[in-house]
Coordinates of N, CA and C in Angstrom, one line a residue:
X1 N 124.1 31.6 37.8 CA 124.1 30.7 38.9 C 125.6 30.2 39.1
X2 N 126.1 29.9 40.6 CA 127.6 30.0 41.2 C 127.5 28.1 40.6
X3 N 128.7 28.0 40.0 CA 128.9 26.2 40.0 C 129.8 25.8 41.3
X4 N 130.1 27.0 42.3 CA 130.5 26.1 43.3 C 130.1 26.3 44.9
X5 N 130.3 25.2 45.1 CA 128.9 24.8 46.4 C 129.2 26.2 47.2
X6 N 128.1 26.7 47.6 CA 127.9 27.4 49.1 C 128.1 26.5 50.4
X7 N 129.3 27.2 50.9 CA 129.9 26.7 52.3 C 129.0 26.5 53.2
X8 N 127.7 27.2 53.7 CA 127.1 27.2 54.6 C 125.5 26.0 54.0
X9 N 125.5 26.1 53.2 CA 124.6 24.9 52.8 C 124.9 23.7 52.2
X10 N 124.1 22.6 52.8 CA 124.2 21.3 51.7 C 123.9 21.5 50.4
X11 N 124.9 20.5 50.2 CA 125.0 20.2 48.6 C 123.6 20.1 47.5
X12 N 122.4 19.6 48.4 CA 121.5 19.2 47.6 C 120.4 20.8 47.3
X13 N 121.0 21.4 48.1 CA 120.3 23.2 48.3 C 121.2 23.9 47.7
X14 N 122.3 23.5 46.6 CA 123.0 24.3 45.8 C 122.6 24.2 44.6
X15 N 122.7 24.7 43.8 CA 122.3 24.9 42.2 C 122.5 23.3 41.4
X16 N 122.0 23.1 40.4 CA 121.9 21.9 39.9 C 123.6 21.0 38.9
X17 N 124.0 22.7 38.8 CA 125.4 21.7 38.1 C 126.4 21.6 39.4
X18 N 126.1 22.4 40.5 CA 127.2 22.3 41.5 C 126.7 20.9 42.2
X19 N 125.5 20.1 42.2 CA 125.0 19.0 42.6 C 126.0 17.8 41.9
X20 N 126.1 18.2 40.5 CA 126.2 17.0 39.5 C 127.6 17.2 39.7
X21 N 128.3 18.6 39.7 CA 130.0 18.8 39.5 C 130.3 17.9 40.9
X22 N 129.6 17.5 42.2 CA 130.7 17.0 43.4 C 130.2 16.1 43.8
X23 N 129.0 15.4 42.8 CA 128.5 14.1 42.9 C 128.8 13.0 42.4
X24 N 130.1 12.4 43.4 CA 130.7 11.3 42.7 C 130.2 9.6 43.0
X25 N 130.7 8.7 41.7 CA 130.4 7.4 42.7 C 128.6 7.1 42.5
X26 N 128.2 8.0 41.7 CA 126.4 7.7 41.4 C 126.6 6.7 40.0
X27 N 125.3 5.9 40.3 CA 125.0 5.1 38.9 C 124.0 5.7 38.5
X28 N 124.7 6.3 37.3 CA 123.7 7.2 36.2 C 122.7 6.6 36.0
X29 N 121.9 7.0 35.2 CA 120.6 6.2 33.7 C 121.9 6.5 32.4
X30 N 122.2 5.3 31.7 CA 122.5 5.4 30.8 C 124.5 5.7 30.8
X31 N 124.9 5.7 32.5 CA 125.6 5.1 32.1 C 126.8 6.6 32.2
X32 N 125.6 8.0 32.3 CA 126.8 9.1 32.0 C 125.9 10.3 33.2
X33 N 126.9 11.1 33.7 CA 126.4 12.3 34.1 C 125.2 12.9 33.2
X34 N 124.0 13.8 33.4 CA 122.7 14.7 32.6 C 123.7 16.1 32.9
X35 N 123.3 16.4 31.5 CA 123.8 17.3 30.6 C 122.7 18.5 29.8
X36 N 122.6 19.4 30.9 CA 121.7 20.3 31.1 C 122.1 21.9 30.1
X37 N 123.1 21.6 29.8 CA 123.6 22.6 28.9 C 122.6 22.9 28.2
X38 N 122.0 22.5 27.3 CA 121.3 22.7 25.9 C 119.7 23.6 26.9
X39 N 119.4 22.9 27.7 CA 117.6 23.6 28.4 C 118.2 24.2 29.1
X40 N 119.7 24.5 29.8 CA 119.4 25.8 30.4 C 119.7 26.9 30.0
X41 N 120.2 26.9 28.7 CA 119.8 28.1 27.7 C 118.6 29.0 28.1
X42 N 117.7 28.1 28.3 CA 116.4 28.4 27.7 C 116.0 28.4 29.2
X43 N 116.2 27.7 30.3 CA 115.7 27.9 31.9 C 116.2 29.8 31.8
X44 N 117.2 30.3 31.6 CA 117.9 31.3 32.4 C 117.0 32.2 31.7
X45 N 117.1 32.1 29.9 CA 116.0 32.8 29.1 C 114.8 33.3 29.7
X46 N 114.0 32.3 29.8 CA 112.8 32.4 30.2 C 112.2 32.2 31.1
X47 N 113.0 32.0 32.3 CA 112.4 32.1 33.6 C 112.4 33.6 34.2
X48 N 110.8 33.8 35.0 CA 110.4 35.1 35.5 C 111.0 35.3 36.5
X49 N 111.7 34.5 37.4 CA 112.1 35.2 38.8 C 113.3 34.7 38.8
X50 N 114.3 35.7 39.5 CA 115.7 35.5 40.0 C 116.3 35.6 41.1
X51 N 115.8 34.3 41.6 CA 115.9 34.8 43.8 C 117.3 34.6 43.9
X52 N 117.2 35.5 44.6 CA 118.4 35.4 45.4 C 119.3 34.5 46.1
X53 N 120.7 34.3 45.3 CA 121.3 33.5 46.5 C 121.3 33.4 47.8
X54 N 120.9 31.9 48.3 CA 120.9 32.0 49.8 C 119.3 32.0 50.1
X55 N 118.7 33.0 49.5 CA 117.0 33.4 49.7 C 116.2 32.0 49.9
X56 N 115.3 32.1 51.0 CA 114.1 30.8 51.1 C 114.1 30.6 49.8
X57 N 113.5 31.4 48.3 CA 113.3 31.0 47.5 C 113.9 30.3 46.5
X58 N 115.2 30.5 46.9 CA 116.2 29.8 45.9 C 116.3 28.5 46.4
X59 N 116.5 28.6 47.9 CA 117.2 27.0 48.6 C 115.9 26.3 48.1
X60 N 114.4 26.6 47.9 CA 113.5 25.6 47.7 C 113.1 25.3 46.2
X61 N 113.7 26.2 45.3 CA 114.2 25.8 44.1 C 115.0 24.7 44.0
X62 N 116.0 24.8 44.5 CA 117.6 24.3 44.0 C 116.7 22.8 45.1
X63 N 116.9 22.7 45.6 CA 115.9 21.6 46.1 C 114.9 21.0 45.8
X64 N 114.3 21.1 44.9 CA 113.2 20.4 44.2 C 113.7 19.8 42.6
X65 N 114.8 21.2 42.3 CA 115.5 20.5 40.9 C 116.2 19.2 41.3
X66 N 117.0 19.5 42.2 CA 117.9 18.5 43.1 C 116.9 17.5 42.8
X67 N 116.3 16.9 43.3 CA 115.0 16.1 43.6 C 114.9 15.3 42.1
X68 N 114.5 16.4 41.1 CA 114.1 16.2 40.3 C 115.1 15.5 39.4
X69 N 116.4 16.3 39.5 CA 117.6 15.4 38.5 C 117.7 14.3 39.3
X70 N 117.6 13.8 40.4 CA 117.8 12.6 40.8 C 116.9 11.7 40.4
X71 N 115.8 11.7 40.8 CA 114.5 11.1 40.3 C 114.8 10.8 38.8
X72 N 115.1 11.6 37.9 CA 115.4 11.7 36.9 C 116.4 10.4 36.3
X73 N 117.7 11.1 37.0 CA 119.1 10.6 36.3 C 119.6 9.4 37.2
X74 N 119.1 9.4 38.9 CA 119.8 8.6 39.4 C 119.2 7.2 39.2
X75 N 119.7 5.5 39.1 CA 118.7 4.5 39.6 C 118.8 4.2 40.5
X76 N 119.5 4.7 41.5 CA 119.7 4.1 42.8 C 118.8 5.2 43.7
X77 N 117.5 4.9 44.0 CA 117.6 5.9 45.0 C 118.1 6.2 46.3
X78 N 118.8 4.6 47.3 CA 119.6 5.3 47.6 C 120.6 6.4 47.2
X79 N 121.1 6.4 47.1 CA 122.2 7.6 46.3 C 121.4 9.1 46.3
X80 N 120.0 9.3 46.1 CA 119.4 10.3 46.1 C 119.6 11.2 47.5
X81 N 120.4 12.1 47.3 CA 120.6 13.4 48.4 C 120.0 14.5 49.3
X82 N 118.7 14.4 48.3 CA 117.8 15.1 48.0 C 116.8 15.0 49.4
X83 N 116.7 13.8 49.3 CA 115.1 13.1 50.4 C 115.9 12.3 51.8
X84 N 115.0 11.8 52.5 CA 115.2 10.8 53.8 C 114.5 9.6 52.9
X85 N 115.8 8.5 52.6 CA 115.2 7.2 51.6 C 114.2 6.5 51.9
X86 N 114.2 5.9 53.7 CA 113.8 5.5 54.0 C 112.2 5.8 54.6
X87 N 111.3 7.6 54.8 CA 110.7 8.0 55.2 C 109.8 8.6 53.9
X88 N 110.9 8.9 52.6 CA 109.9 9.6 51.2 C 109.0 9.4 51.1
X89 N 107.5 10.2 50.8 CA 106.8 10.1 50.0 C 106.3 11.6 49.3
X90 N 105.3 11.0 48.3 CA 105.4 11.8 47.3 C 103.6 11.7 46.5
X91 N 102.9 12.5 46.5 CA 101.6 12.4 46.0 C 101.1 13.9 45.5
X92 N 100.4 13.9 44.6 CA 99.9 14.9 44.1 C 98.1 14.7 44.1
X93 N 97.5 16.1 44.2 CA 96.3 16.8 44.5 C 95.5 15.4 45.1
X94 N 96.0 15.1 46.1 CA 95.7 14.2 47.2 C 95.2 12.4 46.7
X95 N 96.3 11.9 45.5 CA 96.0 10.6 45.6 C 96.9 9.8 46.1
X96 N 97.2 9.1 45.5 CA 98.1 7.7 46.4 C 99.7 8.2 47.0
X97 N 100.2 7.4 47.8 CA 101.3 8.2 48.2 C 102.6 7.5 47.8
X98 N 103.4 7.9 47.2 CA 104.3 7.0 46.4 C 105.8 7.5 46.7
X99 N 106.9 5.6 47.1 CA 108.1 5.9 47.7 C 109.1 6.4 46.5
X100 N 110.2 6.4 46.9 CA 111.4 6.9 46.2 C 111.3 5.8 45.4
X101 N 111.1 4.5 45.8 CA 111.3 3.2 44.4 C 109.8 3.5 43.7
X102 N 109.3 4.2 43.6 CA 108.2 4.0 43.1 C 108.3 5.2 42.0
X103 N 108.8 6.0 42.5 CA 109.2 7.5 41.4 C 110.4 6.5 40.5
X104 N 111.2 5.9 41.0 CA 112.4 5.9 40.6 C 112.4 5.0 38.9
X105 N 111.0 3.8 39.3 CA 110.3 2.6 38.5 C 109.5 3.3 37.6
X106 N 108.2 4.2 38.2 CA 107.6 4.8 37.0 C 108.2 5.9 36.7
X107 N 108.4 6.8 37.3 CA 108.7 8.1 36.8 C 107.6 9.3 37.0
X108 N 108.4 10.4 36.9 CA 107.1 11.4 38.1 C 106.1 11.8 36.7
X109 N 106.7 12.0 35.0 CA 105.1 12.1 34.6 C 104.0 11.0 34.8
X110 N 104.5 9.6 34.5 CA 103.8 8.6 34.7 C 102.8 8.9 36.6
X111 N 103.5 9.2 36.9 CA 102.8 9.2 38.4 C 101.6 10.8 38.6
X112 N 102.5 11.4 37.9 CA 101.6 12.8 37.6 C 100.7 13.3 37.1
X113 N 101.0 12.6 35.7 CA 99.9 11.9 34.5 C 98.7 11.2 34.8
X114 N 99.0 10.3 35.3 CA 98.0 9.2 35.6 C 96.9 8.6 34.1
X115 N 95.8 8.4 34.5 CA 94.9 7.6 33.2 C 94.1 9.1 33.2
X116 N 93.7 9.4 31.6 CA 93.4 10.5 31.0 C 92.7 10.3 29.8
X117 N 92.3 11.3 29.3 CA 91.8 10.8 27.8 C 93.1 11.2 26.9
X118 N 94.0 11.8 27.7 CA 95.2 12.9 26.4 C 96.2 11.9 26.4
X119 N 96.1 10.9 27.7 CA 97.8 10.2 28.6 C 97.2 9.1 29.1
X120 N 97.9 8.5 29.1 CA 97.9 6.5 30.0 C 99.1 6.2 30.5
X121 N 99.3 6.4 31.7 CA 100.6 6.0 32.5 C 100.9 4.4 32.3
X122 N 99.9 3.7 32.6 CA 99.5 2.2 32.4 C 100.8 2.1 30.7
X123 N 100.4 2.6 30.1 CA 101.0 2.3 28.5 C 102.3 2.6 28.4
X124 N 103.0 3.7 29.3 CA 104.1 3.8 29.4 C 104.9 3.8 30.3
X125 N 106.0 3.4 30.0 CA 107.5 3.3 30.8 C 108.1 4.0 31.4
X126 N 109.0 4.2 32.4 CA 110.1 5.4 32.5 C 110.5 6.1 31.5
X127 N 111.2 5.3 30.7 CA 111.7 5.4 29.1 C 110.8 5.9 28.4
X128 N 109.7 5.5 28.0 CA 109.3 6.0 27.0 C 108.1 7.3 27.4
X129 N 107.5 7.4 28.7 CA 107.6 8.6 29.5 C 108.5 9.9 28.8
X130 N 109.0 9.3 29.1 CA 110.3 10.6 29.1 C 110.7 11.1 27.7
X131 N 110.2 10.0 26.9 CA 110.7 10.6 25.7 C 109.5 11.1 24.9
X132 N 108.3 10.9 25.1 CA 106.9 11.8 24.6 C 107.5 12.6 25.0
X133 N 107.7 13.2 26.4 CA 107.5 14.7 26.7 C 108.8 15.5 26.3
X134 N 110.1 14.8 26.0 CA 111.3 14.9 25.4 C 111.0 15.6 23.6
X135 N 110.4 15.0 23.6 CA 110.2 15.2 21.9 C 109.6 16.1 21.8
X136 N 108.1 16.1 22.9 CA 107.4 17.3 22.7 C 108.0 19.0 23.1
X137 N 109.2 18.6 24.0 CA 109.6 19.7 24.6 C 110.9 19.7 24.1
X138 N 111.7 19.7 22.7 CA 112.8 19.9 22.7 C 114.2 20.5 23.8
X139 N 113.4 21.8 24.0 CA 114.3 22.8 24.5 C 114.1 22.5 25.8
X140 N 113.2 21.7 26.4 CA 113.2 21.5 27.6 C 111.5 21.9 28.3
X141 N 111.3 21.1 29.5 CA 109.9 21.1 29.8 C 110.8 21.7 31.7
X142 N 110.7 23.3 31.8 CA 110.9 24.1 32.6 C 110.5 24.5 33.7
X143 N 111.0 24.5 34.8 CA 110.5 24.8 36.2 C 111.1 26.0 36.9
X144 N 110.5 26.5 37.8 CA 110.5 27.6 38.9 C 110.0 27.9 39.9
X145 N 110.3 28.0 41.0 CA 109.5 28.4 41.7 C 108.9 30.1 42.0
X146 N 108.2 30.4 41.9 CA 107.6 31.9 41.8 C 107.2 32.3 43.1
X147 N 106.6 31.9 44.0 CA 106.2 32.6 45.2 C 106.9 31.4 46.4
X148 N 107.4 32.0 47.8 CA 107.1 30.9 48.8 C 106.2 31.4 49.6
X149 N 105.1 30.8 50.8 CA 104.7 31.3 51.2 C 104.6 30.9 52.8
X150 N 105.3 29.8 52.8 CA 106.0 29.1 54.2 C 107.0 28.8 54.6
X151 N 107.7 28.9 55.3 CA 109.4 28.6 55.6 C 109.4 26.6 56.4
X152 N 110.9 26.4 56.5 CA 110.8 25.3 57.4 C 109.8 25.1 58.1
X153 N 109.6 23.8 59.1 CA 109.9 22.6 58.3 C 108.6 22.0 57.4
X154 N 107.8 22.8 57.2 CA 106.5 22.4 55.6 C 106.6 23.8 54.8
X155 N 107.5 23.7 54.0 CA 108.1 24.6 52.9 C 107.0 24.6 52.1
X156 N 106.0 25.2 51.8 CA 104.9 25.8 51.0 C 105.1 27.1 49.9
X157 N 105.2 26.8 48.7 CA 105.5 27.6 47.8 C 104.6 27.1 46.4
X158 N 104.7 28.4 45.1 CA 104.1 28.2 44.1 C 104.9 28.2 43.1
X159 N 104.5 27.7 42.2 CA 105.2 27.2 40.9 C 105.0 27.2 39.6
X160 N 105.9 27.5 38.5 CA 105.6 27.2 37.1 C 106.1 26.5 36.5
X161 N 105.8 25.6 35.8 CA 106.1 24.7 34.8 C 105.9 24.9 33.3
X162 N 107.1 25.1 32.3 CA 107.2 25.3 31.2 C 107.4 24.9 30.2
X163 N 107.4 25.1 28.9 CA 108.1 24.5 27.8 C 107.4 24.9 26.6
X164 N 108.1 25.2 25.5 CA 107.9 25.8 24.0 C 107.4 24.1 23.2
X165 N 106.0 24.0 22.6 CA 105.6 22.8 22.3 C 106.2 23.0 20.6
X166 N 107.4 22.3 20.5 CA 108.4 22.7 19.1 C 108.6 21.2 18.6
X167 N 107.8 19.9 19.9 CA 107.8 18.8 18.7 C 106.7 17.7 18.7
X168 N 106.8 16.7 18.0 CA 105.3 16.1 18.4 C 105.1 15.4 19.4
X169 N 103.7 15.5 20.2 CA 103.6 14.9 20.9 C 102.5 13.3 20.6
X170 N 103.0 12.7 21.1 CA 102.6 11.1 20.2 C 102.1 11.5 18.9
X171 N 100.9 11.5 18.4 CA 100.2 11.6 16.9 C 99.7 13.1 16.7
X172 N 100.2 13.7 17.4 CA 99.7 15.4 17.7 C 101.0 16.6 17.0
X173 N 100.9 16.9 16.0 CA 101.8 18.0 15.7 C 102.3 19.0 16.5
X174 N 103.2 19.5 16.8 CA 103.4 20.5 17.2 C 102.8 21.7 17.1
X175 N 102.8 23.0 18.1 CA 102.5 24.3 17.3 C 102.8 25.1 17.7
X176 N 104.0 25.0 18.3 CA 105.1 26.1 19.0 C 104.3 27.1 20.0
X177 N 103.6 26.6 20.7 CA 102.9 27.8 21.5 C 103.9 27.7 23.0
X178 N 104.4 28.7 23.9 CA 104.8 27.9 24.8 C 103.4 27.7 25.8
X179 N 103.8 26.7 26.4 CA 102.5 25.9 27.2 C 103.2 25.9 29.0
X180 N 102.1 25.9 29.8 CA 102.4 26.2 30.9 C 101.4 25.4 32.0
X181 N 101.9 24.9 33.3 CA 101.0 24.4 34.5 C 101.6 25.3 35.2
X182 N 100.7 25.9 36.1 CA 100.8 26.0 37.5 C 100.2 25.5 38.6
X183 N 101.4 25.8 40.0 CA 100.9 25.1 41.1 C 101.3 25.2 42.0
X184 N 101.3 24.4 43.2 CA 101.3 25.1 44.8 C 102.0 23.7 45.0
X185 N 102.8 23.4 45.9 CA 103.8 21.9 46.6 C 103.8 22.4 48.1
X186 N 104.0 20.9 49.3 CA 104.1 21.3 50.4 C 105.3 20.3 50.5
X187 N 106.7 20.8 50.6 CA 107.8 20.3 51.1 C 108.0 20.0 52.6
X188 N 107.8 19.3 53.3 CA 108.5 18.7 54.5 C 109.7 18.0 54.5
X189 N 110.6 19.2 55.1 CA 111.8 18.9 55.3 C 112.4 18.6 56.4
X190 N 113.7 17.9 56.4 CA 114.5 18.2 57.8 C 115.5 19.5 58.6
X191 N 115.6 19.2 59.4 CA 116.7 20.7 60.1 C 117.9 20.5 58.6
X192 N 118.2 19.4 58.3 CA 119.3 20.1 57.6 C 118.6 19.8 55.8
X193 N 117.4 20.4 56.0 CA 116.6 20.7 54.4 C 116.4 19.2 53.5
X194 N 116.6 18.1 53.8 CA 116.3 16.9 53.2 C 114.7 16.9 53.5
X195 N 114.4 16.2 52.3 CA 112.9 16.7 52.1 C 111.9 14.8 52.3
X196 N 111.1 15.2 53.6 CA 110.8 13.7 54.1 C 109.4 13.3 53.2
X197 N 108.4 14.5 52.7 CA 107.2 14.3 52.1 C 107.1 15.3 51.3
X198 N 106.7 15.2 50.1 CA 106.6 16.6 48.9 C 104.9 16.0 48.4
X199 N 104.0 16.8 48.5 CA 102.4 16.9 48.0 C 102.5 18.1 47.1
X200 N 102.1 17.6 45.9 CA 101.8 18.6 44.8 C 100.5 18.9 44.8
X201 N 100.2 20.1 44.4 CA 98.1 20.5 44.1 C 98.5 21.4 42.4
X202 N 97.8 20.6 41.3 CA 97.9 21.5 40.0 C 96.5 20.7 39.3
X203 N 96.6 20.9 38.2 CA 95.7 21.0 37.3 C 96.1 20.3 36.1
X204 N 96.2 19.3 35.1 CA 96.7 19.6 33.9 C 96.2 19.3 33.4
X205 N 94.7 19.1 33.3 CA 93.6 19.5 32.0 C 94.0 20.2 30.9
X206 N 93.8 21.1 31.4 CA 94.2 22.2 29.7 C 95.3 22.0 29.3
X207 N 96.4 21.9 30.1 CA 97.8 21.6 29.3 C 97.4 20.1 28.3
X208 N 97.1 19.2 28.7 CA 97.3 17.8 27.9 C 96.1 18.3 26.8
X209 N 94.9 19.4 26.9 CA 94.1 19.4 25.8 C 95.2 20.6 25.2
X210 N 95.6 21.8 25.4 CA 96.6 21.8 24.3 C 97.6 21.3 23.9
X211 N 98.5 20.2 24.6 CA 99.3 19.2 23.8 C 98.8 18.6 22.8
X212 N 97.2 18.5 23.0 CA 96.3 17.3 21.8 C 95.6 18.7 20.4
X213 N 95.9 19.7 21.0 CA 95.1 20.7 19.9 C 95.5 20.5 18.5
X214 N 96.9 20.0 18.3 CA 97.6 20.1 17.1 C 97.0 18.8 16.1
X215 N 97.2 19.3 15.0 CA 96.1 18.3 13.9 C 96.7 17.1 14.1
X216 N 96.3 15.9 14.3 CA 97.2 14.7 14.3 C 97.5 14.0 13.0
X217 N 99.0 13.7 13.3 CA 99.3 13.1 11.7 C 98.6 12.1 10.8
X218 N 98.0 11.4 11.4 CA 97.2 10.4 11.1 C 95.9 11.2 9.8
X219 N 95.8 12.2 10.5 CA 94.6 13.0 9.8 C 95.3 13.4 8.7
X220 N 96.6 14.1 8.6 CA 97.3 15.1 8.0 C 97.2 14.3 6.3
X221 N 98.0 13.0 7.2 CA 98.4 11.7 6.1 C 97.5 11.2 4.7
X222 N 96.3 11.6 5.8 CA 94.6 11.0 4.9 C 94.4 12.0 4.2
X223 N 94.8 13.0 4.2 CA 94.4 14.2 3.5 C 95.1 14.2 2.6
X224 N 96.4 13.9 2.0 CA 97.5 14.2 1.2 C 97.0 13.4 0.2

């Protein structure tokens, strides 16, 4: 992937380090630019598709990561490049519809997650969100888009989500399997690709019952 911007597209539809290399004047989390070096070892590794620069599929890639590092790394959502601040929303397999301060406050597993038998968004924070699935996913918890199947302005495409399960998740051992969601998003964008509504449709039943398959330590402990 090119680290320097394409002339004929916005910034937020270029690859994710050319985002972070000419994005100045942002207030981090924590105070520093995200530092993608280490998972994208392992994005370039193990991702199946290699769209093409320029291709629908790429710009709606590089656009959802965009999204994603912001939501992620920025706290200001103004400052987020990505969306229309004022018009965002954001909801998955048709529940509540949630603004840019609302991703920005809980955080998209918390909102993704929701109450479960495996997960409790209720129990967790941004912070500590982020670092279950940090832990559980060393190398990184990995995205792609694999199919599009709509163009402007409701960008409909499918997707993979990944990551090698190499650490524990809360009281659940690891077991190095890599683990996977799939799913379908409907992007509503503007003429110049700023994204006014994103609706996810996925599943993560089985993933959070294989996060929980691994013997939990608590068990391990009583056994020794």
């Amino acid at each position: 992937m090119s680290s320097n911007q394409s002339s004929d597209l916005p910034l937020w539809v270029n690859d994710r380090e050319t985002v972070i290399a000419n994005d100045t004047g942002v207030e981090w989390r924590g105070g520093e630019r995200p530092d993608y070096s280490h998972t994208n070892q392992y994005l370039y590794k193990e991702s199946q598709y290699n769209h093409q620069q320029g291709s629908l599929a790429a710009i709606a890639e590089n656009l959802v990561r965009t999204f994603e590092l912001e939501a992620t790394n920025k706290v200001n959502p103004q400052q987020w490049l990505s969306i229309v601040q004022d018009q965002f929303r954001m909801r998955a397999n048709g529940g509540p519809e949630y603004t840019a301060e609302d991703v920005s406050r809980a955080g998209t597993y918390n909102l993704f997650m929701g109450e479960t038998e495996h997960y409790s968004s209720a129990a967790e924070s941004f912070e500590s969100s982020f670092q279950v699935f940090h832990k559980a996913f060393p190398n990184g918890f990995l995205w792609e888009v694999t199919e599009v199947l709509a163009g402007p302005p409701n960008v409909t495409f499918k997707w993979r989500h990944w990551g090698t399960f190499n650490g524990p998740f809360k009281d659940h051992a690891p077991t190095g399997e890599m683990l996977e969601i799939v799913g379908m998003s409907i992007a509503r964008v503007t003429d110049d690709l700023k994204i006014v509504s994103l609706e996810h449709f996925f599943d993560n039943s089985a993933f959070l019952q294989k996060l929980t398959s691994g013997c939990p330590f608590h068990a391990q402990q009583s056994s020794d």
